[in-house]
Tab-separated table of C-alpha atoms (C1' of nucleotides) in Angstrom:
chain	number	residue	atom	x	y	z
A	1	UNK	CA	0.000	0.000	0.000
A	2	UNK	CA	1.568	3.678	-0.990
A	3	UNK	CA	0.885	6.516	0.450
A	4	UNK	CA	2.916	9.353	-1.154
A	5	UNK	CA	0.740	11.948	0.337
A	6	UNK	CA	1.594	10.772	4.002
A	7	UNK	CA	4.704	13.325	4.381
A	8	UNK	CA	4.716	15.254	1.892
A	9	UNK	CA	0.998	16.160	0.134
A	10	UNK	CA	2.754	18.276	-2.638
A	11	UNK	CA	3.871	15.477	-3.729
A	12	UNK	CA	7.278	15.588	-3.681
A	13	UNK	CA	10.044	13.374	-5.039
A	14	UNK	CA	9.918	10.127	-3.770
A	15	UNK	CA	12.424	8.295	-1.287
A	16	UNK	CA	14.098	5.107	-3.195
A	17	UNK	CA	14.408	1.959	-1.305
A	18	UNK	CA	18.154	1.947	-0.604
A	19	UNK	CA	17.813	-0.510	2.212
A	20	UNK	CA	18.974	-3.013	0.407
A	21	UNK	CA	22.568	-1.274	-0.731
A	22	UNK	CA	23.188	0.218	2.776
A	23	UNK	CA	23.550	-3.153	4.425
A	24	UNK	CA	26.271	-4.015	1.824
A	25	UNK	CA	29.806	-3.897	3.935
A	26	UNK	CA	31.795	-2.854	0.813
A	27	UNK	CA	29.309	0.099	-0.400
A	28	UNK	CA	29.407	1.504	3.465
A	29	UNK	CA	32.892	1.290	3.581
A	30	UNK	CA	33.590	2.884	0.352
A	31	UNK	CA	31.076	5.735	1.659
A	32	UNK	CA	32.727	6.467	4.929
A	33	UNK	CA	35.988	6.204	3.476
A	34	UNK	CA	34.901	8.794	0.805
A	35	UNK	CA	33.725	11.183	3.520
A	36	UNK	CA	36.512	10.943	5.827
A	37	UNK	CA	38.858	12.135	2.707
A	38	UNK	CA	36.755	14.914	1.744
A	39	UNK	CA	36.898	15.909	5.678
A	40	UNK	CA	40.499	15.609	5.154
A	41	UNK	CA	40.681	17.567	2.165
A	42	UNK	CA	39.130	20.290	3.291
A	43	UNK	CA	40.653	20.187	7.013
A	44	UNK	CA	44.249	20.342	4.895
A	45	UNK	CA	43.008	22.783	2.304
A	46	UNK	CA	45.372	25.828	3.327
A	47	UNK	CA	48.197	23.751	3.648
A	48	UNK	CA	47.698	21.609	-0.050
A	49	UNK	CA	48.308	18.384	1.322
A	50	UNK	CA	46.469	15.189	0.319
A	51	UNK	CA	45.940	11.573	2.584
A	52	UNK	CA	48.708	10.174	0.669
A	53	UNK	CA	51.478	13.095	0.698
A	54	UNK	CA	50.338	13.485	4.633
A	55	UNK	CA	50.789	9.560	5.392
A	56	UNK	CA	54.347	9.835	3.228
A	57	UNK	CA	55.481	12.590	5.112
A	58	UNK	CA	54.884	10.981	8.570
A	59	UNK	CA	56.293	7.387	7.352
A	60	UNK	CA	60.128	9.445	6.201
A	61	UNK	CA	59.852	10.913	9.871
A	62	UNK	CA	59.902	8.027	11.604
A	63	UNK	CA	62.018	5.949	9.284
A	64	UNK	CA	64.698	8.728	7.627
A	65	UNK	CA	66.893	7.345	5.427
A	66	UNK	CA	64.904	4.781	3.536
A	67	UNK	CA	64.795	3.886	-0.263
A	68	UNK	CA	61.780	5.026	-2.187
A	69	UNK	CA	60.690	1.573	-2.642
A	70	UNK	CA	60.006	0.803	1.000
A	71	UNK	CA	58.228	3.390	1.699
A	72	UNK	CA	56.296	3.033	-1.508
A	73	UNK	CA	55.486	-0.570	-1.401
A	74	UNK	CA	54.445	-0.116	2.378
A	75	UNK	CA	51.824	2.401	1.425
A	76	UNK	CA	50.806	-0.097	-1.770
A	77	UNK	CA	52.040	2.826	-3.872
A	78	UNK	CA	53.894	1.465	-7.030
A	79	UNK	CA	57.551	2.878	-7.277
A	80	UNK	CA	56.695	4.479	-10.491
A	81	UNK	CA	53.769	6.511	-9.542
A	82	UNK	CA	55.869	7.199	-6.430
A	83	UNK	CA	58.325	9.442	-8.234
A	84	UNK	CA	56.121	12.016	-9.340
A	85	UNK	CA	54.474	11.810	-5.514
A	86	UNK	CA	58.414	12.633	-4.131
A	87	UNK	CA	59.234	15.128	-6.519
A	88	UNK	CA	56.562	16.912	-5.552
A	89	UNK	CA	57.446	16.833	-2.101
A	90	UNK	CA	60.902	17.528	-3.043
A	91	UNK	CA	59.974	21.009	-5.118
A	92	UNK	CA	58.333	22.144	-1.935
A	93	UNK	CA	61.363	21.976	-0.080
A	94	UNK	CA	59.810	19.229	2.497
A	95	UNK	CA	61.648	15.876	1.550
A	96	UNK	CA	65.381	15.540	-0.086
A	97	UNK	CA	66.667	12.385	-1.575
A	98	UNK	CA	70.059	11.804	-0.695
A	99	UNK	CA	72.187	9.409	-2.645
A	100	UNK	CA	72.636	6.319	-0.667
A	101	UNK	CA	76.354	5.554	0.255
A	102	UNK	CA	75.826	1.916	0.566
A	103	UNK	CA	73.609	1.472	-2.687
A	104	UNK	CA	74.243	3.889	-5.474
A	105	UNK	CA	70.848	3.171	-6.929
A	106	UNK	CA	69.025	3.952	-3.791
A	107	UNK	CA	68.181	7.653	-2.955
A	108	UNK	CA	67.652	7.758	0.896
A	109	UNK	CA	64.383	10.040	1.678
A	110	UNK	CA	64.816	12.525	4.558
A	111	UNK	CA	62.831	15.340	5.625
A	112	UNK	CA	64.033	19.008	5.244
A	113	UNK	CA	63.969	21.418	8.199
A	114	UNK	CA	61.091	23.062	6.568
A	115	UNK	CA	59.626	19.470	6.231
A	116	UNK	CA	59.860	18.977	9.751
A	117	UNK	CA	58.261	22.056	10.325
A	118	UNK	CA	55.775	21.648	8.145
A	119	UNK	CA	54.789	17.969	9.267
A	120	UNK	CA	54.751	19.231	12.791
A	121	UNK	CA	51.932	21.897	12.278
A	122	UNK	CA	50.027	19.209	9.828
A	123	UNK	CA	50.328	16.654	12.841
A	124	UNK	CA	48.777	18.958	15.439
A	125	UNK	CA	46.063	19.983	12.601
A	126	UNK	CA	45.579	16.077	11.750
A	127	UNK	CA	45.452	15.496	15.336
A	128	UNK	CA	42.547	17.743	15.725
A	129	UNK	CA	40.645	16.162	12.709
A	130	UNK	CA	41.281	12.788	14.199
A	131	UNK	CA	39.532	13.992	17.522
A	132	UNK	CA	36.817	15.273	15.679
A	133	UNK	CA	36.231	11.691	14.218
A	134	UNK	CA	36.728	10.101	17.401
A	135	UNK	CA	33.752	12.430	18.805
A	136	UNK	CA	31.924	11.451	15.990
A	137	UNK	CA	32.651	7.696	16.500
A	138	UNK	CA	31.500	7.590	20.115
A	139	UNK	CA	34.905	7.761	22.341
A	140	UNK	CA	38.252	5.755	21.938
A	141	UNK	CA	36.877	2.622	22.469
A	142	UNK	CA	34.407	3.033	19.409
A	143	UNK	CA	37.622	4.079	17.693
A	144	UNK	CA	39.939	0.656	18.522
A	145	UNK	CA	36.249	-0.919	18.022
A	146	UNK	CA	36.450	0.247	14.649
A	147	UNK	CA	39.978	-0.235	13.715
A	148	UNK	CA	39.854	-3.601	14.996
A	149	UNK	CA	37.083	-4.566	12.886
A	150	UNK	CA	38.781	-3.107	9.635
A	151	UNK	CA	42.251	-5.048	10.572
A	152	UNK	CA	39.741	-8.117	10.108
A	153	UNK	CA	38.715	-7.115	6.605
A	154	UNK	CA	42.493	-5.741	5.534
B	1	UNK	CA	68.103	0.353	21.628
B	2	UNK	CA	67.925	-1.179	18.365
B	3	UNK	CA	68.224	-4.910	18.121
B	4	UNK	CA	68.330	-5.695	14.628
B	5	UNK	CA	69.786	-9.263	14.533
B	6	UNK	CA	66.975	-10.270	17.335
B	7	UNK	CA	64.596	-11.883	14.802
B	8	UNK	CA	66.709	-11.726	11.565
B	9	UNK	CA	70.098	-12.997	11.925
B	10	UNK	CA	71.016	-12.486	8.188
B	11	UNK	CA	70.282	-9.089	8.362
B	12	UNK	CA	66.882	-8.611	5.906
B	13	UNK	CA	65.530	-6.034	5.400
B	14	UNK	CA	64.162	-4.196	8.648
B	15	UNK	CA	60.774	-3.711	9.747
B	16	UNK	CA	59.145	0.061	8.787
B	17	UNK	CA	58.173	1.689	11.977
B	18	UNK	CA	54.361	2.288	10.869
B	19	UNK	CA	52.838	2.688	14.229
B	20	UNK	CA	51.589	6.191	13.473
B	21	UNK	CA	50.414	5.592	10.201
B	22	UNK	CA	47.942	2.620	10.954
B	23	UNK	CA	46.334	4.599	13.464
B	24	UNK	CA	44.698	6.844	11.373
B	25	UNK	CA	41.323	6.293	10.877
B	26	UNK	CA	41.093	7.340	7.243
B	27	UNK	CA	43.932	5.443	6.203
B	28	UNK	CA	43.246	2.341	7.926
B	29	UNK	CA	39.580	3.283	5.837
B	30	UNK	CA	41.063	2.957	2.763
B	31	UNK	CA	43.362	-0.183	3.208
B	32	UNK	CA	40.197	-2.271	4.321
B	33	UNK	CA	37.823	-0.567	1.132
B	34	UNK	CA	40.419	-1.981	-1.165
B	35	UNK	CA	40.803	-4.715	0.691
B	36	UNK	CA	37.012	-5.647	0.145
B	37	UNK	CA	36.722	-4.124	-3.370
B	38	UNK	CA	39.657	-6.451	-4.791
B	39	UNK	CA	37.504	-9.240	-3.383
B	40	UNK	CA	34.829	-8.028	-4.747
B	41	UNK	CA	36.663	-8.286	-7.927
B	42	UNK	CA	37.640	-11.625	-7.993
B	43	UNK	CA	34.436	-13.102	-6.582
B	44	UNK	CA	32.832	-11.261	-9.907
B	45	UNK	CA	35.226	-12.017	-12.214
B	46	UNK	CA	33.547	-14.317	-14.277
B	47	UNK	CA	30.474	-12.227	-14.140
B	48	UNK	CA	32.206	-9.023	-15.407
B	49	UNK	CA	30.239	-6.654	-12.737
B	50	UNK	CA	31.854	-4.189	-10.608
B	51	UNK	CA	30.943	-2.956	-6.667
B	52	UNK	CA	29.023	-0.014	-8.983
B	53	UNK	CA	27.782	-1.473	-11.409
B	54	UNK	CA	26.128	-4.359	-8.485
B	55	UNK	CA	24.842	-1.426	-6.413
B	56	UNK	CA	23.191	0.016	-9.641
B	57	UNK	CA	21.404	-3.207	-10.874
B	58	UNK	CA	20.145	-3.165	-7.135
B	59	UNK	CA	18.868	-0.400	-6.975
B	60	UNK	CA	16.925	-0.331	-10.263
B	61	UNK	CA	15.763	-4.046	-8.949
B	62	UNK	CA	14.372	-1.937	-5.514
B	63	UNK	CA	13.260	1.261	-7.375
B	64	UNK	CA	12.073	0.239	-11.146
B	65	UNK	CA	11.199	3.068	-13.069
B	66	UNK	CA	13.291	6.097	-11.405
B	67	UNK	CA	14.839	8.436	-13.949
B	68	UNK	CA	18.812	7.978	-14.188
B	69	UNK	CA	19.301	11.499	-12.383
B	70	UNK	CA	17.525	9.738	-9.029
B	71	UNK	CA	19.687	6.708	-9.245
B	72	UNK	CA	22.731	7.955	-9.765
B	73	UNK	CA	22.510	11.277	-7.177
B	74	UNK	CA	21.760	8.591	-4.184
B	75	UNK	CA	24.952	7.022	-5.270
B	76	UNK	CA	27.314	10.181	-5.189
B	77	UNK	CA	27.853	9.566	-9.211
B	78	UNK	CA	27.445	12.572	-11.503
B	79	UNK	CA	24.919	12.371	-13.953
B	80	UNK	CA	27.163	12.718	-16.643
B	81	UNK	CA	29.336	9.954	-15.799
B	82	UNK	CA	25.819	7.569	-15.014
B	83	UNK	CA	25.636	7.802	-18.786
B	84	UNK	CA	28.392	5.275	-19.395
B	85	UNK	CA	27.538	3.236	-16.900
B	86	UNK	CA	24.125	2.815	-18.067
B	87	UNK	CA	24.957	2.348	-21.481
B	88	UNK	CA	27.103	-0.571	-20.283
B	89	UNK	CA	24.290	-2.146	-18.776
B	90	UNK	CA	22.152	-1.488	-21.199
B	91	UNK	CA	24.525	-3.352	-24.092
B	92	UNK	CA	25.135	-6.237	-21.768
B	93	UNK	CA	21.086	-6.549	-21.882
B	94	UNK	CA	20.539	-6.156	-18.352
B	95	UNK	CA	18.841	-2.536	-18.340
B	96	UNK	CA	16.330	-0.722	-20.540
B	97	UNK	CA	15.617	2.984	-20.582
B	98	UNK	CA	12.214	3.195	-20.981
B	99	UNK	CA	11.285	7.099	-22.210
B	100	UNK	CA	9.081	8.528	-19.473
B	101	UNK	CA	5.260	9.473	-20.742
B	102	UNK	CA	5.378	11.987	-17.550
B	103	UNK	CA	8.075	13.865	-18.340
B	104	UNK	CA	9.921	13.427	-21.951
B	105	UNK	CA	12.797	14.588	-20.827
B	106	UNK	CA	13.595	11.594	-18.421
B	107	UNK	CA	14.304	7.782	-18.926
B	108	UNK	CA	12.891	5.254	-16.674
B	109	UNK	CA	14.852	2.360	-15.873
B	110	UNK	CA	13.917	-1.220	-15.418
B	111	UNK	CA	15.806	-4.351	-15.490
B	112	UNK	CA	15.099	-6.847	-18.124
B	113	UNK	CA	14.136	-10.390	-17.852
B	114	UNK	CA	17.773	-10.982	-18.776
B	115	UNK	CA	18.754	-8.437	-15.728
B	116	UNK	CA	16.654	-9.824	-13.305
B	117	UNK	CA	17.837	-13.621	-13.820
B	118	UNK	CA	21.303	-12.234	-14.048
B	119	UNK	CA	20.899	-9.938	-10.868
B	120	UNK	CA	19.505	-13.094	-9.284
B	121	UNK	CA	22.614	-15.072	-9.698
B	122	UNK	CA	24.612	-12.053	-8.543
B	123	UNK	CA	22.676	-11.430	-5.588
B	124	UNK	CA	23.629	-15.206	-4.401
B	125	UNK	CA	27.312	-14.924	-5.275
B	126	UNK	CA	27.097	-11.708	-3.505
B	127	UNK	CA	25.682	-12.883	-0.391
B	128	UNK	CA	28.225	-15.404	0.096
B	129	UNK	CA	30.544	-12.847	0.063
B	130	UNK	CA	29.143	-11.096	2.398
B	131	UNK	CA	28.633	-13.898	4.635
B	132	UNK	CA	31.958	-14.659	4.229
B	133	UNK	CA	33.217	-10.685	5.384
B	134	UNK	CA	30.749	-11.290	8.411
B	135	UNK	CA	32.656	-14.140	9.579
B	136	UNK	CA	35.827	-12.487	9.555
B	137	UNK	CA	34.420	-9.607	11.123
B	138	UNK	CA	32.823	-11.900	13.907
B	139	UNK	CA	29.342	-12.961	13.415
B	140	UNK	CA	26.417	-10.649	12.533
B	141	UNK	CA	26.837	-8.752	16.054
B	142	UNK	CA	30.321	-7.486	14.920
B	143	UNK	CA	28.692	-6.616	11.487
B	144	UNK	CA	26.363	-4.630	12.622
B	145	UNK	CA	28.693	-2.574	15.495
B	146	UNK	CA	30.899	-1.808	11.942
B	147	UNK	CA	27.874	-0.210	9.625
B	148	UNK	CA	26.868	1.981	13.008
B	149	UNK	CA	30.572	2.908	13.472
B	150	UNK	CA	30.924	3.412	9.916
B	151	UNK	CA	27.441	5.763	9.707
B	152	UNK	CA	28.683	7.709	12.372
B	153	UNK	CA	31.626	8.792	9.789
B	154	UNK	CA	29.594	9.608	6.593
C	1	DT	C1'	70.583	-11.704	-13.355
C	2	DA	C1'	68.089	-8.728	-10.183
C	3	DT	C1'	66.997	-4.218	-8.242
C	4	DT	C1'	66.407	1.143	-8.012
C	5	DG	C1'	64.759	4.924	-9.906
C	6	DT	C1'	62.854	6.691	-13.893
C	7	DT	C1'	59.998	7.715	-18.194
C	8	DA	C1'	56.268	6.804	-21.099
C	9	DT	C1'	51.861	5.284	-21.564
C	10	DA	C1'	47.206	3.537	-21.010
C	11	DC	C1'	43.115	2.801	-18.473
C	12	DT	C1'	39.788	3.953	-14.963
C	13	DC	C1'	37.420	7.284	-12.100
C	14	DT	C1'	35.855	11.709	-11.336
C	15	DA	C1'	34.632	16.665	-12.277
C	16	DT	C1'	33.021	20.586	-15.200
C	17	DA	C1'	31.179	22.942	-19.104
C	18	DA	C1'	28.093	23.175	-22.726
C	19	DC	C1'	24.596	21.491	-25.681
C	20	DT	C1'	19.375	19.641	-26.837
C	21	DA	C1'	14.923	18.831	-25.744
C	22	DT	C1'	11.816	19.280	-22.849
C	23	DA	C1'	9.420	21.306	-18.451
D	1	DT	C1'	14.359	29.673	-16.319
D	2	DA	C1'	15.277	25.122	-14.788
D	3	DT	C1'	15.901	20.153	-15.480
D	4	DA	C1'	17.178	15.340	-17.875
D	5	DG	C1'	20.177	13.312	-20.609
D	6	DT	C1'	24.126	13.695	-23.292
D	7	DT	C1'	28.883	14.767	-25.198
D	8	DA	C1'	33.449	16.326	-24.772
D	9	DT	C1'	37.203	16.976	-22.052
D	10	DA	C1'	40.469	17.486	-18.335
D	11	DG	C1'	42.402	15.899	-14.093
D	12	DA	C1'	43.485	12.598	-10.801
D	13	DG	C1'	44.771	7.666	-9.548
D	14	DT	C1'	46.650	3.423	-10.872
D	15	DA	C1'	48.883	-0.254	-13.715
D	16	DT	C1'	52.519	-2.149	-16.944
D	17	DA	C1'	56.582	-2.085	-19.884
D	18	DA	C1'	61.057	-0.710	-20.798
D	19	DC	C1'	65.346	1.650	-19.981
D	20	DA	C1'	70.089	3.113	-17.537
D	21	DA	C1'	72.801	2.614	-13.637
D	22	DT	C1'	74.159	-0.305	-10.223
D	23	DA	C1'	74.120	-4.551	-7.366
DNA sequence: TATTGTTATACTCTATAACTATA
DNA sequence: TATAGTTATAGAGTATAACAATA
């Protein structure tokens, strides 16, 4: 039995019957996921960083002097999309590649002082943002709730 | 106090320090999207369907007759891009665009016959899948703790 | 022979602008 | 004027192949 009139008598557009797709793990995560970037995004706006640059930035701080390729493959970034992703970094004075000593191949990746800097005033920003979503989330248990259940899909 | 021999007398390669990293909510997000969506992928293989393309034969399937603006706004995909999408579905047989006698502007959509035997058989590979996630999440208790978690994000 | 960084390239996904036919 | 569908296009993100230098 419809009744369209019920809520809204000038007849406005009606609801679809998305019950179905919201119960589907993979759509929800794809949606939260989605939302949580765009938070990001915006959050990081002024300061033109993106998830990935922001996650590359905090994985050369607390491992200096790696190769490209561990620090790529550890993000499941392919080496060769992982150039243009340093360079960047590198023509905003943040990161430097050093030349390894031990492998002539390898550049090491370090942060700059400016890096440093800069990943210092991103961290106390990001740590904000992650507050926020831990509100949002219901406390930190909700949030090792939630990360636990996501290690179990991963 | 490093002990890098502890675990790995031959010296491989050591351990990144990721610590930071996996405790960000976003990231850890993303990981476990892919995660799903490459199983996803090869649980459809054979059927040639992706997570969207799934979601969209669904919710025609739910909502038969809605124009192709309705559809695709509730799924966060520009109407332009729908196009393609629909076409695709459309070629395969699946989905018909029925011109609307309402408004001549706007194409309903409906499955097929073809669609709905094929969305059948989808739907049953799908829910194994899904029955499969829930059991590496935990049971249906831990399911549902991860879709209100995950609301509370989007 | 294998690996590191690199370039080139292609394919998908997403976003915007502009058009047409209707409303 | 606004909307539905469409086309064209540009920008990201991602994947593979091939190369030079080095291991």
């Amino acid at each position: 039995m419809r009744r369209d009139n019920e809520l809204s008598p000038e007849s406005e557009a009606d609801n679809l019957r998305t019950g179905e797709t919201t119960g589907i793990i993979g759509y929800r995560l794809r949606r939260a996921q989605l939302s949580v970037f765009q938070l990001f995004l915006a959050v990081f706006e002024d300061l033109k960083l993106r998830p990935v640059e922001y996650t590359v930035l905090v994985l050369i701080a607390d491992n200096p002097g790696r190769k490209q390729t561990e620090i790529a493959e550890v993000l499941g970034i392919k080496r060769a999309n992982f150039v243009t992703l340093v360079h960047g970094l590198e023509e905003r004075n943040l990161v430097e590649r050093i030349p390894s000593d031990a492998d002539k191949r390898a550049n090491a990746l370090h942060l700059t002082k400016e890096g440093e800097a800069f990943l210092a005033h991103a961290r106390s920003v990001h740590d904000r943002m992650e507050q926020d979503l831990v509100k949002r989330l219901g406390g930190q248990k909700a949030r090792k709730q939630l990360l636990d259940l996501l290690d179990r899909l991963t």
